mmCIF file of N, CA, C and O in Angstrom:
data_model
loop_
_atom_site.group_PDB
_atom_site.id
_atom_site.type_symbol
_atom_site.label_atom_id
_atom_site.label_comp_id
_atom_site.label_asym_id
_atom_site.label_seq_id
_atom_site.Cartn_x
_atom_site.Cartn_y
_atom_site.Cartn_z
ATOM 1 N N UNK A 1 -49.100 -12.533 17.374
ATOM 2 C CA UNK A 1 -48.182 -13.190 16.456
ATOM 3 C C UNK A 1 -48.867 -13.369 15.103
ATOM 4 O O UNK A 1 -50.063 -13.608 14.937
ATOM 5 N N UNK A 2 -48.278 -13.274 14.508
ATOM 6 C CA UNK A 2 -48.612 -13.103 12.800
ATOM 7 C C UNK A 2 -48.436 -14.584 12.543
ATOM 8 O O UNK A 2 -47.485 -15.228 12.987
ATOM 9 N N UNK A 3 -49.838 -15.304 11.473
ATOM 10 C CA UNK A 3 -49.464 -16.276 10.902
ATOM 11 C C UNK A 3 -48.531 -16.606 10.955
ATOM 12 O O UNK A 3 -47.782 -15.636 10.842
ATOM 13 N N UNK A 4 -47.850 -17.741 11.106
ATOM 14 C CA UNK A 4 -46.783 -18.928 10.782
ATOM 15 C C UNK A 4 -46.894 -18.967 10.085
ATOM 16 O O UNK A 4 -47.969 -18.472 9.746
ATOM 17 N N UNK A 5 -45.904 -19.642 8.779
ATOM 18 C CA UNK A 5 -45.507 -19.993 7.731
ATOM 19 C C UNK A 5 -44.269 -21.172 8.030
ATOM 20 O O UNK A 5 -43.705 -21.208 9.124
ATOM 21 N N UNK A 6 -43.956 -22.039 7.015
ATOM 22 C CA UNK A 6 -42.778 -23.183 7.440
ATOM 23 C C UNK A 6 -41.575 -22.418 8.134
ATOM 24 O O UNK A 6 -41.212 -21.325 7.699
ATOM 25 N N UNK A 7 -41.014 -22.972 9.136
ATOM 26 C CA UNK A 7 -40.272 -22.420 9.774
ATOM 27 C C UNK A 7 -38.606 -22.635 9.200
ATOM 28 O O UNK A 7 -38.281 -23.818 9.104
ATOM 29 N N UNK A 8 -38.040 -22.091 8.996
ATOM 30 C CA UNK A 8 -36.110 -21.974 9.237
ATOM 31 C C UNK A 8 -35.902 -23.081 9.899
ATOM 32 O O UNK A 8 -36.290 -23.035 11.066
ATOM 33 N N UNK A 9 -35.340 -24.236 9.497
ATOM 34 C CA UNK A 9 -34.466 -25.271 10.364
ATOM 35 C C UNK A 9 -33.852 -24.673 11.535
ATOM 36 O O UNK A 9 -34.133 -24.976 12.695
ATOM 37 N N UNK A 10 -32.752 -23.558 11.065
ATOM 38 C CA UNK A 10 -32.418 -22.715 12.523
ATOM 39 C C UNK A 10 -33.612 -22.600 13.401
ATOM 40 O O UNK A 10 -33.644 -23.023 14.557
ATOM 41 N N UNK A 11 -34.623 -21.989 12.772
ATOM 42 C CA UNK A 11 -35.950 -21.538 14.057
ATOM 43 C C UNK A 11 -36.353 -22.939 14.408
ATOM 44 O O UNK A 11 -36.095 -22.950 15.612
ATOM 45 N N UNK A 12 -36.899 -24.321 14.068
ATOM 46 C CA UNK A 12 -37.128 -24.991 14.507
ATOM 47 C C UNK A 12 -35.997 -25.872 15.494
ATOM 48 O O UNK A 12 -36.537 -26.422 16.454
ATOM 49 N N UNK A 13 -35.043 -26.000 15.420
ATOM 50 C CA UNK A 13 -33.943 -26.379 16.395
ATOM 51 C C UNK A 13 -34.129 -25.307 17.496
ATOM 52 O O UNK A 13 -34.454 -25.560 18.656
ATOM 53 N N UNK A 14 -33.874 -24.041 16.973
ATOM 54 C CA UNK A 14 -33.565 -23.634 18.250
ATOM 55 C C UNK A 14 -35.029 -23.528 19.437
ATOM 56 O O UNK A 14 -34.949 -23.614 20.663
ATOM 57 N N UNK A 15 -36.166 -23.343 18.700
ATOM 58 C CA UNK A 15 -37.104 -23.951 19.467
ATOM 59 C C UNK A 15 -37.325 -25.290 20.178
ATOM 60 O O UNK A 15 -38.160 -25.464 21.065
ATOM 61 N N UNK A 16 -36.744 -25.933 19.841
ATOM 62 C CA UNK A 16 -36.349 -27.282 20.140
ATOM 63 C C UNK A 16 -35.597 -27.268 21.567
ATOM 64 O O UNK A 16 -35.749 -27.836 22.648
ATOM 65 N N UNK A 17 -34.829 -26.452 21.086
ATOM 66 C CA UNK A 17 -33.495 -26.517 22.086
ATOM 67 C C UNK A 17 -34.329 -25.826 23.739
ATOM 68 O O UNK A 17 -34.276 -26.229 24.901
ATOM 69 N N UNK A 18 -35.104 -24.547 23.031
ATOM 70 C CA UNK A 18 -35.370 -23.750 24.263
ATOM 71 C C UNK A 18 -36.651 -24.328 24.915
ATOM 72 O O UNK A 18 -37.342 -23.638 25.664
ATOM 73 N N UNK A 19 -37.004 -25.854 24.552
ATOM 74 C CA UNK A 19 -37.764 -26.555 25.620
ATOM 75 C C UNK A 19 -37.195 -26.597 27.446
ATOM 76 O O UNK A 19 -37.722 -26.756 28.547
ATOM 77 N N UNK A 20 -35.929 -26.364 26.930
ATOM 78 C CA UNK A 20 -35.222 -26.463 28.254
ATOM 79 C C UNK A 20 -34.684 -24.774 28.127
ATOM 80 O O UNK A 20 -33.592 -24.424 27.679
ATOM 81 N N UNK A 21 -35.393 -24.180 28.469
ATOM 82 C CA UNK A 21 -34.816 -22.713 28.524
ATOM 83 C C UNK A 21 -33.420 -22.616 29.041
ATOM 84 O O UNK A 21 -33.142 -23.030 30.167
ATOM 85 N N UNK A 22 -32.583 -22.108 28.292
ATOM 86 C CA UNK A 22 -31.311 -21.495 27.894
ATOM 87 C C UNK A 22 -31.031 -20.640 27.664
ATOM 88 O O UNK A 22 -31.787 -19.781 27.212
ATOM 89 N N UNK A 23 -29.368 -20.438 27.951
ATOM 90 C CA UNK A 23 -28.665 -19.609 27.021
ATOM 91 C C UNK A 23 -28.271 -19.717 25.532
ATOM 92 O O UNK A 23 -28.904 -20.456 24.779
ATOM 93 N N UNK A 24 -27.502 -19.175 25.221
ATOM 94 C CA UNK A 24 -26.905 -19.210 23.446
ATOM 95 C C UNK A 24 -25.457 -19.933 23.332
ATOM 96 O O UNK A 24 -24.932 -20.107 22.233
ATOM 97 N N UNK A 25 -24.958 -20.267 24.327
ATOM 98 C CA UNK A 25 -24.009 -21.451 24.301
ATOM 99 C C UNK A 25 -24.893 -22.928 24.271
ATOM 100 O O UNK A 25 -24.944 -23.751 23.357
ATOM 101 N N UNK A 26 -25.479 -22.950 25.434
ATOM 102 C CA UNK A 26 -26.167 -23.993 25.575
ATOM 103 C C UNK A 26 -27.093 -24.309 24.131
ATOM 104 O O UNK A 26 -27.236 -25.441 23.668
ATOM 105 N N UNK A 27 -27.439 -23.568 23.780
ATOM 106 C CA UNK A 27 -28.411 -23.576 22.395
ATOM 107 C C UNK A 27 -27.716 -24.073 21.577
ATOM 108 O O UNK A 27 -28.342 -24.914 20.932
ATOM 109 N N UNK A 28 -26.626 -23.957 21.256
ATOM 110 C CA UNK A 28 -25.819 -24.480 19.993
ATOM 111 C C UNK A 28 -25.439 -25.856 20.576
ATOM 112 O O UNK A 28 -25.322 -26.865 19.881
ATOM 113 N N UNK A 29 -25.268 -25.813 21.831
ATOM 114 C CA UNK A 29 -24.651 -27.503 21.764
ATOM 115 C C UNK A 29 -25.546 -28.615 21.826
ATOM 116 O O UNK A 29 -25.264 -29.759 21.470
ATOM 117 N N UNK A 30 -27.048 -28.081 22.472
ATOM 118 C CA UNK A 30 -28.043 -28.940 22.433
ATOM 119 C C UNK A 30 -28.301 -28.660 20.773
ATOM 120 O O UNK A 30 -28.528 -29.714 20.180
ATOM 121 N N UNK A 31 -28.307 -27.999 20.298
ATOM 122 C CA UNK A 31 -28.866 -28.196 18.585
ATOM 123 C C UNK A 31 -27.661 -28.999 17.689
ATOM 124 O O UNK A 31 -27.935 -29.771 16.770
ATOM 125 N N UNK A 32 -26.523 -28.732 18.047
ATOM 126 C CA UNK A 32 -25.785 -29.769 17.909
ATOM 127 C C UNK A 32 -25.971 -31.206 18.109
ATOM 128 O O UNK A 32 -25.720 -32.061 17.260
ATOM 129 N N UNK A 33 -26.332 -31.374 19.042
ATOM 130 C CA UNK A 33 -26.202 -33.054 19.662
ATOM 131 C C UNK A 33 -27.674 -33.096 19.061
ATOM 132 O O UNK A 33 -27.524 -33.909 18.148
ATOM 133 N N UNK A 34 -28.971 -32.715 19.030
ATOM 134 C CA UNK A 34 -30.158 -32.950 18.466
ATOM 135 C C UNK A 34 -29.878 -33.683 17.221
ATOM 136 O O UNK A 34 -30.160 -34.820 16.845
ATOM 137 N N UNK A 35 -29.054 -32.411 16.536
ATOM 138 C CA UNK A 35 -29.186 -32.865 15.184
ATOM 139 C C UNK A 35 -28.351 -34.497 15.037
ATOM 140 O O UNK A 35 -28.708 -35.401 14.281
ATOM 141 N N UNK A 36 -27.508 -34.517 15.721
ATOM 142 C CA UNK A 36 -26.094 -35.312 15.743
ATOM 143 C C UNK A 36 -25.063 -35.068 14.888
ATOM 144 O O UNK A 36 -24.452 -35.875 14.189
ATOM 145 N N UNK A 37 -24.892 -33.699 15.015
ATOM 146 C CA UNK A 37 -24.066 -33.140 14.566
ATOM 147 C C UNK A 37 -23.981 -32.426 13.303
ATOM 148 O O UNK A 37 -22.992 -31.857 12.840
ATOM 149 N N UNK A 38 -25.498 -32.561 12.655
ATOM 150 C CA UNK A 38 -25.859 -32.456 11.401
ATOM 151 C C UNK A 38 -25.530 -30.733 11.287
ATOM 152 O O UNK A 38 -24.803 -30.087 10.531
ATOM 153 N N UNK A 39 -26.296 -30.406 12.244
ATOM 154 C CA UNK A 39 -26.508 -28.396 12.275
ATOM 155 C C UNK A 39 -25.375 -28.379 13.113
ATOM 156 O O UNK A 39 -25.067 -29.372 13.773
ATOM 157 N N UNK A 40 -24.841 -27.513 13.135
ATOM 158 C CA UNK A 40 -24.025 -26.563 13.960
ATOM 159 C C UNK A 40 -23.585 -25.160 13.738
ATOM 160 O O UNK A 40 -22.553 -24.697 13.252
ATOM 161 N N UNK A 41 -24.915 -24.483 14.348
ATOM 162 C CA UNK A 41 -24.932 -23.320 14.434
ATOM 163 C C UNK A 41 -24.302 -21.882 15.007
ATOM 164 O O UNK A 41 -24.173 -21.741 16.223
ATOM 165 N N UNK A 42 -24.007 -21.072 14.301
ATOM 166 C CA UNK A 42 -22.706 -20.269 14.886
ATOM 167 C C UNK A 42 -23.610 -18.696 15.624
ATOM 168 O O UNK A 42 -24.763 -18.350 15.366
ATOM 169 N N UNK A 43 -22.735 -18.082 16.451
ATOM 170 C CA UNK A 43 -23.148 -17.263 17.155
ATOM 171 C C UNK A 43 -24.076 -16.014 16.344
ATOM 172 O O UNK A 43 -24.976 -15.353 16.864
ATOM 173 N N UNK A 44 -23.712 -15.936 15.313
ATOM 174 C CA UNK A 44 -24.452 -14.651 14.351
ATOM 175 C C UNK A 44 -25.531 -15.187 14.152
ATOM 176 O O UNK A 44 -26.564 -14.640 14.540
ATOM 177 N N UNK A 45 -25.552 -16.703 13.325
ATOM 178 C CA UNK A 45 -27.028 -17.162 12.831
ATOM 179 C C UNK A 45 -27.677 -17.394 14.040
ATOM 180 O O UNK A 45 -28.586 -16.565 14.053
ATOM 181 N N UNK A 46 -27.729 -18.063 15.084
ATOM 182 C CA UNK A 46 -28.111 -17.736 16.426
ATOM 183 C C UNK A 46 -28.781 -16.575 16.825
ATOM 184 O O UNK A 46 -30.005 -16.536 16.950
ATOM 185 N N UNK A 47 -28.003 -15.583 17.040
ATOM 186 C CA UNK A 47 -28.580 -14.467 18.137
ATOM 187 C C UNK A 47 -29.339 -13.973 16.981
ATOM 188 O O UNK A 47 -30.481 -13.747 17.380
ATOM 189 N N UNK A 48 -29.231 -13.711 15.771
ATOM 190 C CA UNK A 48 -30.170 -13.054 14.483
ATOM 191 C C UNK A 48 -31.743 -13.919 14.540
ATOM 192 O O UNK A 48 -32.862 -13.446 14.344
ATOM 193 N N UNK A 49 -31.422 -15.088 14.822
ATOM 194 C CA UNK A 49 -32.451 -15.537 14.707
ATOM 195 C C UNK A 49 -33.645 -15.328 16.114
ATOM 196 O O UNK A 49 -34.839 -15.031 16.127
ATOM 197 N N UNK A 50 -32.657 -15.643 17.205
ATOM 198 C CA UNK A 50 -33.295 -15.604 17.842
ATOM 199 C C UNK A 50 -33.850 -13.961 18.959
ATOM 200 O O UNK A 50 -34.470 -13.969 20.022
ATOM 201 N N UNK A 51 -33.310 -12.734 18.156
ATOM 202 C CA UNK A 51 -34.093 -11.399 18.094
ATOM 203 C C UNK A 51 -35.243 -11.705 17.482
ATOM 204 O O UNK A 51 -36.298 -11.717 18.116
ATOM 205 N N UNK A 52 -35.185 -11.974 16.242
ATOM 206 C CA UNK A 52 -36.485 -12.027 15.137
ATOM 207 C C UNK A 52 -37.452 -13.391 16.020
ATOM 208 O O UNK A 52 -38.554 -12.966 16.365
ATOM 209 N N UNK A 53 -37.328 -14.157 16.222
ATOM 210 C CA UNK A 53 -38.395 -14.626 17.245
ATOM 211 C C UNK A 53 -38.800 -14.460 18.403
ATOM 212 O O UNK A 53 -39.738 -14.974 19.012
ATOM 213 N N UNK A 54 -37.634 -13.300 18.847
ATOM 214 C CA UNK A 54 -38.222 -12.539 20.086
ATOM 215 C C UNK A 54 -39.174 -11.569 20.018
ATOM 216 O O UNK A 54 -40.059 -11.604 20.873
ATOM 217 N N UNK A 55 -39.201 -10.326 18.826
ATOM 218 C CA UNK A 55 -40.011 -9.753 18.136
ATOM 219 C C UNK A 55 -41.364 -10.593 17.812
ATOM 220 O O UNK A 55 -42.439 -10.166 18.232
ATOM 221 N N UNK A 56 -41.308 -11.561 17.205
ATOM 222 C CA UNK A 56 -42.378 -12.372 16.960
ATOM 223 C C UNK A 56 -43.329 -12.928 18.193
ATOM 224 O O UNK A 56 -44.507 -13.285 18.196
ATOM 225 N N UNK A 57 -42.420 -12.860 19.153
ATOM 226 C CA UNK A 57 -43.327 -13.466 20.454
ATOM 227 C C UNK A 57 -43.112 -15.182 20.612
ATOM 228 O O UNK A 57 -43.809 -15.768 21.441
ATOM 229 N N UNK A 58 -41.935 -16.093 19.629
ATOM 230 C CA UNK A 58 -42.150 -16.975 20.207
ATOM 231 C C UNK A 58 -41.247 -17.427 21.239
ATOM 232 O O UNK A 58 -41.397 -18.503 21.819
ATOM 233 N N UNK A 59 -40.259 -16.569 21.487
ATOM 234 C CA UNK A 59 -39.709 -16.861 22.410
ATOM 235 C C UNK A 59 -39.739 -15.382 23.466
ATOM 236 O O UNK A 59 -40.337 -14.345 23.183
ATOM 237 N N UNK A 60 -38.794 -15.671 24.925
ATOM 238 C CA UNK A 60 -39.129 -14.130 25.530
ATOM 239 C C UNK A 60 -37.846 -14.329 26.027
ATOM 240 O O UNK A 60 -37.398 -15.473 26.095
ATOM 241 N N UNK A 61 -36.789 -12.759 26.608
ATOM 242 C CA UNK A 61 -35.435 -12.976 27.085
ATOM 243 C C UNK A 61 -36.204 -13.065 28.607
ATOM 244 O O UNK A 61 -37.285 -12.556 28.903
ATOM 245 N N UNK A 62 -35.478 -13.715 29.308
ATOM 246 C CA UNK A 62 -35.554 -14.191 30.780
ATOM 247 C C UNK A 62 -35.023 -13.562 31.320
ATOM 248 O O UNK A 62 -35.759 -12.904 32.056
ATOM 249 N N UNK A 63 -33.293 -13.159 31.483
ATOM 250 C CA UNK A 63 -32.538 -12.466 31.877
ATOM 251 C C UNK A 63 -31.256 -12.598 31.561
ATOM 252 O O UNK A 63 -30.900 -13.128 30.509
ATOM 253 N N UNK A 64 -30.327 -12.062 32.568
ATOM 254 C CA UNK A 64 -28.576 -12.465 32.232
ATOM 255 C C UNK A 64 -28.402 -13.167 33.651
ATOM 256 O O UNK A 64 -29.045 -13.146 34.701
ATOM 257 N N UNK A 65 -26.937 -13.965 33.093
ATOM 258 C CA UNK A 65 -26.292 -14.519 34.033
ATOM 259 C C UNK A 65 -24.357 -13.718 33.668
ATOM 260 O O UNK A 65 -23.509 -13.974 32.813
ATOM 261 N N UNK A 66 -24.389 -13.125 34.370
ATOM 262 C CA UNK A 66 -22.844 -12.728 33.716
ATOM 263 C C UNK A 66 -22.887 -12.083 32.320
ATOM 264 O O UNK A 66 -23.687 -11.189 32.040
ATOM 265 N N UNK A 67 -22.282 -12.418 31.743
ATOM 266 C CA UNK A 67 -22.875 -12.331 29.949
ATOM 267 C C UNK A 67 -23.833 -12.896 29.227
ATOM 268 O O UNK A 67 -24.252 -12.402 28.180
ATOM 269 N N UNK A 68 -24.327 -14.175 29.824
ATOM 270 C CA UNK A 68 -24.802 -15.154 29.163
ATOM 271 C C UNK A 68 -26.430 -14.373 29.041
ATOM 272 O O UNK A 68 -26.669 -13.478 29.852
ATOM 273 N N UNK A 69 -27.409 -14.720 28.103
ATOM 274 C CA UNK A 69 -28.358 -13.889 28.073
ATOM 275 C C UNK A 69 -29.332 -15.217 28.067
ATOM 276 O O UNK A 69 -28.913 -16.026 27.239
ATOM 277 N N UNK A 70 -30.355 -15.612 28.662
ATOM 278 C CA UNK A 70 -30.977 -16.653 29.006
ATOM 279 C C UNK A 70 -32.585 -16.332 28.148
ATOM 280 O O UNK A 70 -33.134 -15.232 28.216
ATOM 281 N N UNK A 71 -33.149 -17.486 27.387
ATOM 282 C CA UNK A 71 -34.516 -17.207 26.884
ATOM 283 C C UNK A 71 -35.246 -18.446 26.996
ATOM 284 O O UNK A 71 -34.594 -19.483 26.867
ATOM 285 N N UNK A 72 -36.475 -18.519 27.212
ATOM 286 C CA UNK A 72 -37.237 -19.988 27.265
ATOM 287 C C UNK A 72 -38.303 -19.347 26.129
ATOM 288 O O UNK A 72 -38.578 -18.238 25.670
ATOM 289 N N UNK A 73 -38.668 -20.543 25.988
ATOM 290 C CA UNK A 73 -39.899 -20.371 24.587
ATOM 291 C C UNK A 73 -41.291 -20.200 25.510
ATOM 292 O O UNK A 73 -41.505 -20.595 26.656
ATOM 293 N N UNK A 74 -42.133 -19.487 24.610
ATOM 294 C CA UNK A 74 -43.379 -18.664 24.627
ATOM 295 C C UNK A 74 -44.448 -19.830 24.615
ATOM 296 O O UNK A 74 -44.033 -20.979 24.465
ATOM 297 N N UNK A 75 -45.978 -19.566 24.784
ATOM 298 C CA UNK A 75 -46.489 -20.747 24.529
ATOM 299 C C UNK A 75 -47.207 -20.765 23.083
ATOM 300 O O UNK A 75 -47.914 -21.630 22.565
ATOM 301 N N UNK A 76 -46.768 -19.478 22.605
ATOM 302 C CA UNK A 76 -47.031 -18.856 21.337
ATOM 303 C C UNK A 76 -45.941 -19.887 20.368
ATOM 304 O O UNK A 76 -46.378 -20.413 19.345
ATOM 305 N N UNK A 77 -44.493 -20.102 20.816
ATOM 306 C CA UNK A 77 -43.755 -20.661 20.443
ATOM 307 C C UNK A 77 -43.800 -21.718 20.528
ATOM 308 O O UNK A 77 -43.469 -22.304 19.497
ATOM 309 N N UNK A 78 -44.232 -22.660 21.796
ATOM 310 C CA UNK A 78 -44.533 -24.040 21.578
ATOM 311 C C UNK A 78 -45.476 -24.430 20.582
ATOM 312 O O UNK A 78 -45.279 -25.379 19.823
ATOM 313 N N UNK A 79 -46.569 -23.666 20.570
ATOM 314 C CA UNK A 79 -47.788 -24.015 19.807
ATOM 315 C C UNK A 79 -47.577 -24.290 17.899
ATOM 316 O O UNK A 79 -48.070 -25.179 17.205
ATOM 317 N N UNK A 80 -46.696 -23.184 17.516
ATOM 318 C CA UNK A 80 -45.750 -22.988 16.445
ATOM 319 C C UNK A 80 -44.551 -23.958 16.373
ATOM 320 O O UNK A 80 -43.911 -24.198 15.349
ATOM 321 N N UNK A 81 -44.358 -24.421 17.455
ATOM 322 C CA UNK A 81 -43.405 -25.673 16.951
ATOM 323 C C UNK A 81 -44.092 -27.016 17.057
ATOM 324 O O UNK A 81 -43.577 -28.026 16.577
ATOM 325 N N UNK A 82 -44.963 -27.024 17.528
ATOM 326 C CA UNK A 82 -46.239 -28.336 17.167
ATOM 327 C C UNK A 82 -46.871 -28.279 15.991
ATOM 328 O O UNK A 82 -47.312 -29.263 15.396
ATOM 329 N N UNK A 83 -46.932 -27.204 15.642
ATOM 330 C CA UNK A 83 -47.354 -26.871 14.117
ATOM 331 C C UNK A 83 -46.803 -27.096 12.894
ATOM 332 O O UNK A 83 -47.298 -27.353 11.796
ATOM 333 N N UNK A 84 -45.094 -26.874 13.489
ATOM 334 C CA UNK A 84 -44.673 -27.338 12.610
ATOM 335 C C UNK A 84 -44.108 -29.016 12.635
ATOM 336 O O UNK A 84 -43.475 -29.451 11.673
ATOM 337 N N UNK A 85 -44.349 -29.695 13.581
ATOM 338 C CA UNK A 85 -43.622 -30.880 13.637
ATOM 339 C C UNK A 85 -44.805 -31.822 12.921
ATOM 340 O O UNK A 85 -44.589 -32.811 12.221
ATOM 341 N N UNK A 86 -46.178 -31.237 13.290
ATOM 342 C CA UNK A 86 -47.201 -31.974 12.897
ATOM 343 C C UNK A 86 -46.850 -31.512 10.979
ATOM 344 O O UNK A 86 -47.288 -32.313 10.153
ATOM 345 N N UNK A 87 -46.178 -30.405 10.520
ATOM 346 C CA UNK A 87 -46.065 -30.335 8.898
ATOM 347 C C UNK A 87 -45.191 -31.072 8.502
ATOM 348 O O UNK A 87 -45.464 -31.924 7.656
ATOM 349 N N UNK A 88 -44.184 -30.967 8.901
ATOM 350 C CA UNK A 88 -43.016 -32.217 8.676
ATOM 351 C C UNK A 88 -43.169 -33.665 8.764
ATOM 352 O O UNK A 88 -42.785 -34.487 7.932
ATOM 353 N N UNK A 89 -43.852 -33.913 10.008
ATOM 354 C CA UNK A 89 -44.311 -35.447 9.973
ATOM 355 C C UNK A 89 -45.604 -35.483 8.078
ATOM 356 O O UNK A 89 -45.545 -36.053 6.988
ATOM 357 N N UNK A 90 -46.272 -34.788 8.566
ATOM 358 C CA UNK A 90 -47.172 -34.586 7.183
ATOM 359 C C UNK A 90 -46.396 -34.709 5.925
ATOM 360 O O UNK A 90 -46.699 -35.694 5.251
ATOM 361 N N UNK A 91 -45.493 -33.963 5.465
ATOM 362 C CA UNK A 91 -44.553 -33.967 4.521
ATOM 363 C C UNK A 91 -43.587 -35.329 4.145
ATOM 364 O O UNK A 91 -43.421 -35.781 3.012
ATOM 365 N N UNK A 92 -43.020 -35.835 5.367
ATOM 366 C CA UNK A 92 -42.604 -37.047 5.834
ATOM 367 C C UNK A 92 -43.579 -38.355 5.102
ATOM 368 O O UNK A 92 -43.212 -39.147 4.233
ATOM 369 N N UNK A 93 -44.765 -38.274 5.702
ATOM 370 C CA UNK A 93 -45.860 -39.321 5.304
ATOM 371 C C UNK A 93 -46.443 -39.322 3.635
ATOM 372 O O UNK A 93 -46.896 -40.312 3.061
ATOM 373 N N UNK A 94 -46.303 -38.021 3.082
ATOM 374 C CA UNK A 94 -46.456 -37.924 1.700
ATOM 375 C C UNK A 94 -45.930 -38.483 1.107
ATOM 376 O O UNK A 94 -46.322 -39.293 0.268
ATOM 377 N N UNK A 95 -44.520 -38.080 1.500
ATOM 378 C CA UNK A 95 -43.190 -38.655 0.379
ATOM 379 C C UNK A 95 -42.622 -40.467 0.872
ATOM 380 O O UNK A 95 -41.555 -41.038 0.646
ATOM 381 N N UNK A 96 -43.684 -40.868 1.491
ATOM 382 C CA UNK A 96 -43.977 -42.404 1.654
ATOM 383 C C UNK A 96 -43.599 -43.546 0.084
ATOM 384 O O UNK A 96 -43.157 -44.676 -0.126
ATOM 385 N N UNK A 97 -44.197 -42.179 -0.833
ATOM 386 C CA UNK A 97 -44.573 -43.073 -2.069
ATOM 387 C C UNK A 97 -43.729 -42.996 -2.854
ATOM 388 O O UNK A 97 -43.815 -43.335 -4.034
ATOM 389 N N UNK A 98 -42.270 -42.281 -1.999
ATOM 390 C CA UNK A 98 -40.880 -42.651 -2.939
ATOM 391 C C UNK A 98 -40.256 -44.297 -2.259
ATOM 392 O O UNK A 98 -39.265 -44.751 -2.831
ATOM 393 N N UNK A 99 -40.858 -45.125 -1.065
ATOM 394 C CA UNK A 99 -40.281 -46.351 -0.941
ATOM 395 C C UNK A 99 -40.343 -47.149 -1.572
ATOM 396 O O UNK A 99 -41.451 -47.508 -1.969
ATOM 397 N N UNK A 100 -39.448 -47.658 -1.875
ATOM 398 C CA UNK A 100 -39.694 -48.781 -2.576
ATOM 399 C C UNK A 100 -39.549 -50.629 -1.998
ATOM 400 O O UNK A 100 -38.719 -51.324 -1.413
ATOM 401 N N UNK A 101 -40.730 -50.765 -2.521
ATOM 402 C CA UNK A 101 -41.327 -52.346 -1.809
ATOM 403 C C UNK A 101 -40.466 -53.334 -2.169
ATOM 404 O O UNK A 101 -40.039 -52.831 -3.208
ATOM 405 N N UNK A 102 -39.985 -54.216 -2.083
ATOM 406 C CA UNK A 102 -39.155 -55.019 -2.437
ATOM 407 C C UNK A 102 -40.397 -56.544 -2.591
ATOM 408 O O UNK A 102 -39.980 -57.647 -2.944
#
């Protein structure tokens, strides 16, 4: 796997999502309810994304169920989404010094 770089909100949800390895229905509704409703991701931005992180290695296809095409995340992919949660919290803690103290 090639360096990381900040990840796609799409790529980080749906890594999120495939803690519980899934399908691509299931993926959108758990990234749905994650967000609380914030993302809601549609079948194109989905499966696009999640080829290009199959290529990448952070996720792997599992198999089919009927149509449904099932993938769990890599440990290449977990490691990359700790990476990035630890940048966001980081980013998060920077921008501390927009609160204002009362």
């Amino acid at each position: 796997m090639a360096e990381q770089g900040p990840m796609t909100e799409a790529m980080y949800y749906i890594l999120l999502a495939l803690l519980r390895p899934g399908h691509g229905y299931g993926m959108m509704q758990r990234i749905k309810e994650m967000s609380g409703g914030r993302l809601v991701m549609g079948p194109g931005t989905l499966y696009g994304v999640l080829s290009r992180m199959n290529q990448e290695g952070l996720i792997v296809f599992t198999g089919e169920e009927g149509r449904r095409k099932n993938y769990a995340i890599t440990p290449a992919g977990q490691e990359a989404l700790l990476a990035e949660y630890s940048r966001l919290k980081q980013m998060v803690a920077d921008g501390s010094v927009l609160e204002v103290t009362g």
